[in-house]
Amino acid sequence: MDLFSALQRNMTRRYFFRAGSHAVGWAALASLLGKESAHAGESATLSLPHFPSTAKQVIYLHMVGGPSQMDLYDYKPTMNDWYDKDLPDSVRKGQRLTTMTSGQARFPIAPSKYKFKQHGDCGMWVSELLPWTAKMVDDMCFVRSMHTDAINHEPAITLMQTGNQVTGRPCLGAWTSYGLGSLNQNLPTFVVLVAKPTNQEQVQAISARLWSAGYLSGEYAGVSFRSSGDPILFINNPPGVTDDVRRKTLDAIKGLNQITSDEVGDPETQTRIQQYEMAYRMQTSVPELVDLGREPQSTFKLYGDEAKKPGTFANTILLARRLVERGVRFVQIYHNNWDTHGNVAGRLPDQCRDVDQACYGLIQDLKSRGMLDSTLVIWGGEFGRTIYSQGGLSKENYGRDHHPRCFTLWMAGGGSKPGTIHGETDDFSYNIVKDPVHVRDFHATVLQLLGFDHKRFTYRYQGLDQRLTGVEEARVVTELIQ
């Protein structure tokens, strides 16, 4: 439906009758649109959630670029005997490659240069790069058999966040915001933080489309907090403008917007009114939120001293805890530079140092505050990496290309099953041999934890009952749920 048609459908009675000479034509149009209008109303009045949820809030940690599963969580010791040998055709099975390696004369196996050990009662193998994470494996739910349809970043991260490779769909955070609503009137329901990696050798572009509300109302989109300076642009009054003047200005703008809303009935005008009011309330709530000076020294000992530095991953993850503590439903953190096409030895240790202790601190902090049971923490990228090397290969360094066939993701809290190791890949960490989990299955499982039946959680748009998991088959992975 185009914007003009949507405007016609949302016209109020007052505006309808003022149209005058074409009243009969408008009446005919209204009768034709009646059924779809009724269905659209149903989307906003559904009884949600569908059943009692275990997860009330979500902290989603997205590692932009795709972490290397065989260097972190998918231990493949037999690959040491395959060093510099070609990837067998029987393993690749003709699967497509990116243009970055498809022209290589050969695909030499690059075993991980990092040591692994088993940890916890669950016996999870974890790389030496993640010593803090290794301490809490029994609190975590590992999925080593994730797979996706996309082989390049843009469609892959879009699929991971919105359930579709095509842009313009609501992301998981927007769906959560739409379905569960707000827990705090002074902060947004859905907040986005972009952490600055220590190493910035190959940073991927990310944009606000990833936290868009898509065809949902704009009020469900993520609100991005900046990593330096004022967390929100224009959060403070300009010089010479008092709170009283700002309040009078907002009241005048609200009056003008309300006149437009009364005449036309455009729902986005009401969204604009609500956003102005939220921005005004955030002038008080946000400065208190980002003031980490009130945190005890024990907090920084837990998360690491990097948590004191604005924009670091440790700092943003501590802010995420403070956000959910104050009632924000969904916090999305993006951490860049995981696209290790080359120099794994030089980049991956930096990446892991950025996130390792901080993630440990978050899980232990939530647990000590009694919040872990109701807060779902998710960690993962948009795809995995290849076992064969991209570019030059030595025993001390190598590169890895994109790999959609298998990758590792973990969850903790929120009703996910602790101490779980789900799925297996072959000896090459190339194909899944047991318990595959597609991105759609993962989304269906997360929605289940939030109290939604993914098949019934829909929104009427362009004549279809749209849903996060789309029209293809998706299943709730019950093995990942307590």
Coordinates of C-alpha atoms in Angstrom, one line a residue:
M1 CA 0.0 0.0 0.0
D2 CA 1.4 3.4 -0.9
L3 CA 1.5 6.4 1.5
F4 CA -1.5 8.2 -0.1
S5 CA -3.7 5.1 0.2
A6 CA -2.6 4.7 3.9
L7 CA -3.5 8.3 4.5
Q8 CA -6.9 7.8 3.0
R9 CA -7.6 4.8 5.1
N10 CA -6.7 6.7 8.3
M11 CA -8.8 9.8 7.7
T12 CA -11.0 10.9 10.5
R13 CA -14.8 11.4 10.1
R14 CA -14.4 15.1 10.4
Y15 CA -11.9 15.2 7.5
F16 CA -14.0 12.7 5.6
F17 CA -17.1 14.9 5.6
R18 CA -15.1 18.0 4.8
A19 CA -14.1 16.3 1.5
G20 CA -17.6 17.3 0.4
S21 CA -18.4 16.6 -3.3
H22 CA -16.7 13.2 -3.4
A23 CA -18.4 11.8 -0.3
V24 CA -20.0 8.9 -2.2
G25 CA -16.7 7.9 -3.9
W26 CA -15.0 8.0 -0.5
A27 CA -17.7 5.8 1.0
A28 CA -17.2 3.3 -1.7
L29 CA -13.5 3.2 -1.1
A30 CA -14.0 2.9 2.6
S31 CA -16.2 -0.2 2.1
L32 CA -13.6 -1.8 -0.1
L33 CA -10.9 -1.2 2.5
G34 CA -13.1 -2.2 5.4
K35 CA -11.8 -5.8 5.9
E36 CA -8.2 -4.8 5.8
S37 CA -8.8 -1.9 8.2
A38 CA -10.4 -4.3 10.6
H39 CA -7.5 -6.7 10.4
A40 CA -5.0 -3.8 11.0
G41 CA -6.9 -3.0 14.1
E42 CA -6.6 -6.6 15.4
S43 CA -2.8 -6.3 15.2
A44 CA -2.9 -3.5 17.8
T45 CA -5.4 -5.3 20.1
L46 CA -4.0 -8.8 20.3
S47 CA -3.7 -10.3 23.7
L48 CA 0.0 -10.4 24.3
P49 CA 2.1 -12.2 25.3
H50 CA 0.5 -15.5 24.4
F51 CA 1.6 -17.3 27.5
P52 CA 3.7 -16.6 30.6
S53 CA 7.3 -15.7 29.7
T54 CA 10.6 -16.5 31.3
A55 CA 12.4 -13.6 29.7
K56 CA 11.1 -10.2 30.4
Q57 CA 14.1 -8.3 29.0
V58 CA 16.9 -8.9 26.4
I59 CA 20.5 -7.9 26.1
Y60 CA 21.7 -8.8 22.6
L61 CA 25.4 -8.7 21.9
H62 CA 26.1 -8.8 18.2
M63 CA 29.7 -9.4 17.1
V64 CA 29.7 -7.6 13.7
G65 CA 31.7 -9.4 11.0
G66 CA 31.3 -13.0 12.2
P67 CA 33.5 -14.6 14.9
S68 CA 35.7 -17.5 14.0
Q69 CA 33.9 -20.5 15.7
M70 CA 36.9 -22.9 15.3
D71 CA 39.2 -20.4 17.1
L72 CA 36.8 -19.8 20.0
Y73 CA 34.2 -22.6 20.7
D74 CA 34.2 -25.3 18.0
Y75 CA 37.3 -27.3 18.9
K76 CA 38.7 -29.4 16.0
P77 CA 42.0 -31.0 17.1
T78 CA 42.1 -33.4 14.1
M79 CA 42.8 -30.4 11.9
N80 CA 46.3 -30.2 13.2
D81 CA 47.1 -33.2 10.9
W82 CA 45.5 -31.4 8.0
Y83 CA 47.7 -28.3 8.1
D84 CA 48.1 -26.8 4.6
K85 CA 46.3 -29.7 3.0
D86 CA 43.5 -28.9 0.6
L87 CA 39.9 -28.9 1.8
P88 CA 38.3 -32.1 0.3
D89 CA 35.7 -31.7 -2.4
S90 CA 33.6 -34.2 -0.4
V91 CA 33.4 -31.7 2.5
R92 CA 32.8 -28.6 0.4
K93 CA 30.1 -30.4 -1.7
G94 CA 30.1 -27.6 -4.3
Q95 CA 28.8 -25.0 -1.8
R96 CA 29.2 -21.4 -3.0
L97 CA 32.1 -19.3 -1.8
T98 CA 32.5 -15.5 -1.6
T99 CA 34.3 -13.7 -4.4
M100 CA 37.1 -13.0 -1.9
T101 CA 38.3 -16.7 -2.0
S102 CA 36.4 -18.3 -4.9
G103 CA 39.4 -17.4 -7.2
Q104 CA 42.0 -19.0 -5.0
A105 CA 44.0 -21.8 -6.7
R106 CA 43.6 -23.9 -3.5
F107 CA 41.9 -23.9 -0.1
P108 CA 44.6 -24.9 2.5
I109 CA 43.4 -26.0 5.9
A110 CA 44.3 -23.6 8.7
P111 CA 44.1 -25.3 12.1
S112 CA 43.5 -23.0 15.0
K113 CA 46.7 -21.8 16.6
Y114 CA 45.0 -21.4 19.9
K115 CA 44.8 -24.0 22.7
F116 CA 41.6 -25.4 24.1
K117 CA 40.5 -26.9 27.4
Q118 CA 37.3 -28.4 28.7
H119 CA 35.5 -26.4 31.4
G120 CA 32.6 -26.8 33.9
D121 CA 30.4 -29.7 34.6
C122 CA 29.1 -29.5 31.0
G123 CA 32.6 -30.0 29.6
M124 CA 32.5 -27.2 27.1
W125 CA 35.7 -26.7 25.1
V126 CA 36.8 -23.1 25.2
S127 CA 39.7 -21.3 23.6
E128 CA 42.5 -19.9 25.7
L129 CA 41.5 -16.5 24.3
L130 CA 38.4 -16.5 26.5
P131 CA 39.6 -17.3 30.1
W132 CA 36.8 -15.4 31.8
T133 CA 34.1 -16.9 29.7
A134 CA 35.5 -20.4 30.5
K135 CA 34.6 -19.8 34.2
M136 CA 30.9 -19.5 33.5
V137 CA 30.1 -22.2 30.9
D138 CA 27.7 -23.9 33.2
D139 CA 25.6 -20.7 33.2
M140 CA 25.5 -20.6 29.4
C141 CA 23.6 -22.3 26.6
F142 CA 25.9 -23.0 23.5
V143 CA 24.5 -23.5 20.0
R144 CA 27.3 -24.8 17.8
S145 CA 25.0 -25.6 14.9
M146 CA 23.7 -22.3 13.8
H147 CA 23.4 -21.7 10.1
T148 CA 22.1 -19.0 7.8
D149 CA 21.2 -18.4 4.1
A150 CA 23.4 -15.4 3.5
I151 CA 27.1 -15.4 2.7
N152 CA 27.9 -11.6 2.7
H153 CA 27.6 -9.2 5.6
E154 CA 24.7 -6.9 4.6
P155 CA 22.1 -9.6 3.9
A156 CA 23.5 -11.8 6.7
I157 CA 23.3 -9.2 9.5
T158 CA 19.9 -8.1 8.2
L159 CA 18.6 -11.7 8.3
M160 CA 20.0 -12.2 11.8
Q161 CA 18.4 -9.0 13.1
T162 CA 15.1 -8.9 11.1
G163 CA 14.4 -12.4 9.9
N164 CA 14.8 -11.5 6.3
Q165 CA 17.7 -10.6 3.9
V166 CA 15.7 -7.8 2.4
T167 CA 15.8 -4.5 4.4
G168 CA 12.8 -2.7 5.7
R169 CA 11.5 -5.3 8.2
P170 CA 11.2 -4.8 11.9
C171 CA 14.1 -6.1 13.9
L172 CA 13.9 -8.5 16.9
G173 CA 14.1 -5.5 19.3
A174 CA 11.2 -3.7 17.6
W175 CA 9.1 -6.9 17.7
T176 CA 9.8 -7.2 21.4
S177 CA 9.0 -3.6 22.0
Y178 CA 5.7 -3.9 20.1
G179 CA 4.7 -7.1 21.8
L180 CA 5.7 -6.4 25.4
G181 CA 5.5 -2.6 25.7
S182 CA 7.4 -0.4 28.1
L183 CA 8.5 -1.0 31.7
N184 CA 9.7 2.6 32.2
Q185 CA 8.1 5.8 31.0
N186 CA 11.3 7.8 31.3
L187 CA 13.5 5.7 29.0
P188 CA 12.9 4.1 25.6
T189 CA 11.7 0.6 25.4
F190 CA 14.5 -0.4 22.9
V191 CA 18.0 1.1 23.2
V192 CA 21.0 0.6 20.8
L193 CA 24.7 1.0 21.8
V194 CA 27.6 0.8 19.3
A195 CA 30.8 -0.2 21.1
K196 CA 34.2 1.0 19.7
P197 CA 36.6 -2.0 19.3
T198 CA 40.2 -1.6 20.5
N199 CA 41.4 -2.9 17.1
Q200 CA 39.9 -1.2 14.1
E201 CA 41.7 -3.0 11.3
Q202 CA 38.6 -3.9 9.4
V203 CA 35.4 -2.3 10.7
Q204 CA 32.1 -3.1 9.0
A205 CA 29.5 -0.5 8.2
I206 CA 26.3 -0.7 10.3
S207 CA 23.4 1.7 10.2
A208 CA 20.1 2.5 11.8
R209 CA 18.2 0.3 9.4
L210 CA 19.3 -2.6 11.7
W211 CA 17.2 -1.2 14.6
S212 CA 14.4 0.0 12.5
A213 CA 10.7 -0.6 13.3
G214 CA 10.1 -1.4 9.6
Y215 CA 6.4 -1.5 8.9
L216 CA 5.6 -1.3 12.7
S217 CA 4.9 2.1 14.2
G218 CA 8.0 4.3 14.5
E219 CA 7.7 4.3 18.3
Y220 CA 9.0 0.7 18.4
A221 CA 12.3 1.5 16.7
G222 CA 15.6 1.4 18.6
V223 CA 16.9 4.6 20.1
S224 CA 20.7 4.9 19.5
F225 CA 22.8 6.2 22.4
R226 CA 26.1 7.7 21.4
S227 CA 29.4 6.5 22.8
S228 CA 30.9 9.9 23.4
G229 CA 29.6 13.4 24.3
D230 CA 25.9 13.7 25.0
P231 CA 24.4 10.1 24.8
I232 CA 21.5 11.6 22.9
L233 CA 21.9 14.6 20.6
F234 CA 20.2 17.8 21.9
I235 CA 19.4 16.0 25.2
N236 CA 20.5 19.2 27.0
N237 CA 18.8 22.6 26.6
P238 CA 20.6 25.1 24.3
P239 CA 22.4 28.0 26.0
G240 CA 19.8 30.5 27.2
V241 CA 16.9 28.1 27.1
T242 CA 15.4 27.3 30.5
D243 CA 13.3 24.2 31.3
D244 CA 10.2 26.4 31.4
V245 CA 10.8 27.7 27.9
R246 CA 11.5 24.2 26.6
R247 CA 8.3 22.9 28.2
K248 CA 6.2 25.8 26.6
T249 CA 7.9 25.1 23.2
L250 CA 7.0 21.4 23.4
D251 CA 3.5 22.2 24.4
A252 CA 3.0 24.5 21.4
I253 CA 4.5 21.9 19.0
K254 CA 2.3 19.2 20.6
G255 CA -0.8 21.4 20.0
L256 CA 0.1 21.9 16.3
N257 CA 0.7 18.1 15.9
Q258 CA -2.6 17.3 17.6
I259 CA -4.4 19.6 15.2
T260 CA -2.9 17.6 12.3
S261 CA -3.7 14.3 14.0
D262 CA -7.3 15.3 14.5
E263 CA -7.7 16.4 10.9
V264 CA -5.9 13.6 9.1
G265 CA -5.6 10.7 11.6
D266 CA -2.0 9.9 10.6
P267 CA -0.7 7.5 13.4
E268 CA 2.9 8.7 12.8
T269 CA 1.8 12.2 14.1
Q270 CA 0.9 10.6 17.4
T271 CA 4.2 8.8 17.4
R272 CA 6.0 12.2 16.9
I273 CA 4.1 13.6 19.9
Q274 CA 5.1 10.7 22.1
Q275 CA 8.7 11.0 21.0
Y276 CA 8.9 14.7 21.9
E277 CA 7.5 13.9 25.3
M278 CA 9.9 11.0 25.8
A279 CA 12.8 13.2 24.9
Y280 CA 11.7 15.8 27.5
R281 CA 11.5 13.1 30.2
M282 CA 14.9 11.7 29.2
Q283 CA 16.6 15.0 30.0
T284 CA 16.3 13.9 33.6
S285 CA 16.6 10.1 33.3
V286 CA 19.6 9.8 30.9
P287 CA 22.2 11.9 32.8
E288 CA 21.5 9.7 35.9
L289 CA 21.7 6.6 33.8
V290 CA 25.2 7.3 32.3
D291 CA 26.7 8.6 35.5
L292 CA 28.9 5.6 36.4
G293 CA 30.4 7.5 39.3
R294 CA 27.8 6.1 41.5
E295 CA 28.9 2.5 40.8
P296 CA 31.1 1.0 43.6
Q297 CA 34.7 0.0 42.8
S298 CA 33.7 -3.6 43.0
T299 CA 31.7 -3.1 39.8
F300 CA 34.8 -2.1 37.8
K301 CA 36.7 -4.9 39.3
L302 CA 34.0 -7.3 38.0
Y303 CA 33.7 -5.7 34.5
G304 CA 37.3 -4.5 34.2
D305 CA 38.8 -1.0 34.2
E306 CA 37.8 -0.6 30.5
A307 CA 34.3 -0.1 31.8
K308 CA 35.3 3.3 33.0
K309 CA 36.1 4.4 29.4
P310 CA 33.1 5.7 27.4
G311 CA 32.5 3.8 24.2
T312 CA 34.4 0.6 25.1
F313 CA 32.5 -2.7 25.0
A314 CA 32.9 -3.0 28.7
N315 CA 31.4 0.4 29.2
T316 CA 28.4 -0.3 27.0
I317 CA 27.7 -3.6 28.6
L318 CA 27.7 -2.0 32.0
L319 CA 25.3 0.6 30.6
A320 CA 23.2 -2.3 29.3
R321 CA 22.9 -3.7 32.9
R322 CA 21.9 -0.2 34.1
L323 CA 19.3 0.1 31.3
V324 CA 17.5 -3.2 32.0
E325 CA 17.7 -2.4 35.7
R326 CA 15.7 0.7 35.0
G327 CA 13.1 -1.1 32.9
V328 CA 14.4 -1.0 29.3
R329 CA 13.0 -4.1 27.5
F330 CA 15.6 -4.6 24.8
V331 CA 19.2 -3.5 24.7
Q332 CA 21.2 -4.1 21.5
I333 CA 25.0 -3.8 21.5
Y334 CA 27.1 -3.9 18.3
H335 CA 30.8 -4.7 18.6
N336 CA 32.7 -4.4 15.3
N337 CA 35.9 -5.8 13.7
W338 CA 35.2 -9.6 13.8
D339 CA 35.6 -9.9 10.0
T340 CA 39.0 -11.7 10.1
H341 CA 39.8 -12.2 6.4
G342 CA 43.5 -11.9 7.5
N343 CA 45.7 -11.5 10.5
V344 CA 43.7 -13.7 12.9
A345 CA 46.8 -13.8 15.2
G346 CA 46.9 -10.0 15.4
R347 CA 43.2 -9.2 15.6
L348 CA 41.3 -12.0 17.4
P349 CA 43.1 -11.6 20.7
D350 CA 42.2 -7.9 20.8
Q351 CA 38.5 -8.7 20.0
C352 CA 38.4 -11.3 22.8
R353 CA 40.0 -9.1 25.3
D354 CA 37.3 -6.5 24.6
V355 CA 34.4 -8.8 25.3
D356 CA 35.7 -11.6 27.6
Q357 CA 35.7 -10.2 31.1
A358 CA 32.9 -7.8 30.3
C359 CA 30.5 -10.6 29.4
Y360 CA 31.6 -12.5 32.5
G361 CA 30.9 -9.4 34.6
L362 CA 27.5 -8.9 33.0
I363 CA 26.3 -12.5 33.7
Q364 CA 27.6 -12.5 37.3
D365 CA 26.2 -9.1 38.0
L366 CA 22.8 -10.0 36.7
K367 CA 22.9 -13.2 38.7
S368 CA 23.9 -11.5 41.9
R369 CA 21.0 -9.0 41.5
G370 CA 18.5 -11.7 40.9
M371 CA 18.0 -10.5 37.3
L372 CA 19.5 -13.3 35.2
D373 CA 16.4 -15.5 35.4
S374 CA 14.3 -12.8 33.7
T375 CA 17.0 -11.3 31.4
L376 CA 18.0 -13.2 28.2
V377 CA 21.6 -12.5 27.1
I378 CA 22.5 -13.4 23.5
W379 CA 26.0 -13.4 22.0
G380 CA 26.9 -14.1 18.4
G381 CA 27.5 -12.8 14.9
E382 CA 25.8 -13.1 11.5
F383 CA 27.8 -16.2 10.3
G384 CA 31.0 -18.1 10.9
R385 CA 34.4 -18.4 9.3
T386 CA 36.1 -21.0 7.0
I387 CA 38.5 -23.7 8.1
Y388 CA 40.6 -23.0 5.1
S389 CA 42.8 -19.9 4.9
Q390 CA 42.1 -16.8 2.9
G391 CA 45.4 -15.4 1.6
G392 CA 48.7 -16.5 3.1
L393 CA 49.0 -19.3 5.5
S394 CA 51.6 -20.1 8.2
K395 CA 51.3 -21.9 11.5
E396 CA 51.4 -18.6 13.3
N397 CA 48.9 -16.6 11.2
Y398 CA 46.1 -17.0 8.6
G399 CA 42.9 -15.5 7.5
R400 CA 39.3 -16.9 7.3
D401 CA 36.5 -16.1 4.9
H402 CA 32.8 -15.9 5.6
H403 CA 31.0 -19.2 6.3
P404 CA 27.2 -19.5 6.5
R405 CA 27.1 -23.3 6.9
C406 CA 27.8 -23.3 10.6
F407 CA 28.7 -21.0 13.5
T408 CA 28.4 -20.8 17.3
L409 CA 26.1 -18.6 19.3
W410 CA 25.5 -18.6 23.1
M411 CA 22.7 -17.5 25.4
A412 CA 22.4 -17.1 29.1
G413 CA 19.5 -16.5 31.5
G414 CA 15.9 -15.7 30.6
G415 CA 14.8 -19.3 30.6
S416 CA 17.6 -20.6 28.3
K417 CA 19.0 -24.0 29.5
P418 CA 22.3 -23.5 31.4
G419 CA 25.2 -25.9 30.8
T420 CA 23.8 -26.9 27.4
I421 CA 26.0 -27.7 24.4
H422 CA 23.7 -28.1 21.4
G423 CA 24.6 -29.3 17.9
E424 CA 27.7 -30.7 16.3
T425 CA 29.7 -30.0 13.2
D426 CA 32.1 -32.2 11.1
D427 CA 35.8 -32.4 11.8
F428 CA 36.3 -29.4 9.5
S429 CA 33.8 -27.2 11.2
Y430 CA 32.3 -26.9 7.7
N431 CA 29.0 -28.8 7.8
I432 CA 26.5 -29.6 10.6
V433 CA 26.2 -33.2 11.4
K434 CA 23.7 -33.0 14.3
D435 CA 20.9 -30.8 15.5
P436 CA 21.0 -27.9 13.0
V437 CA 19.5 -24.5 14.1
H438 CA 18.6 -22.0 11.4
V439 CA 18.2 -18.3 12.1
R440 CA 14.4 -18.7 11.9
D441 CA 14.5 -21.5 14.5
F442 CA 16.6 -19.3 16.8
H443 CA 14.1 -16.4 16.4
A444 CA 11.2 -18.7 17.1
T445 CA 13.0 -19.9 20.3
V446 CA 13.7 -16.4 21.5
L447 CA 10.1 -15.4 20.9
Q448 CA 9.0 -18.5 22.9
L449 CA 11.2 -17.4 25.8
L450 CA 9.5 -13.9 25.6
G451 CA 6.0 -15.5 25.7
F452 CA 5.1 -15.4 22.0
D453 CA 4.0 -18.2 19.7
H454 CA 6.0 -17.1 16.6
K455 CA 3.2 -18.3 14.3
R456 CA 0.6 -16.2 16.0
F457 CA 2.8 -13.1 16.7
T458 CA 1.9 -11.2 13.5
Y459 CA 1.2 -7.7 12.2
R460 CA -1.1 -7.0 9.2
Y461 CA 0.8 -5.2 6.5
Q462 CA 0.3 -5.0 2.7
G463 CA -2.5 -7.6 3.0
L464 CA -0.4 -10.2 4.8
D465 CA 0.0 -11.3 8.4
Q466 CA 3.7 -10.5 8.7
R467 CA 5.9 -12.2 11.3
L468 CA 9.5 -12.3 12.3
T469 CA 10.0 -15.9 11.3
G470 CA 8.5 -15.4 7.9
V471 CA 6.6 -17.9 5.8
E472 CA 9.2 -20.7 5.7
E473 CA 9.2 -23.5 8.3
A474 CA 10.6 -22.6 11.7
R475 CA 10.6 -24.5 14.9
V476 CA 11.1 -23.7 18.6
V477 CA 14.3 -25.5 19.7
T478 CA 12.9 -26.9 23.0
E479 CA 16.3 -28.4 23.9
L480 CA 17.6 -24.9 24.5
I481 CA 14.8 -24.0 27.0
Q482 CA 14.7 -24.9 30.7

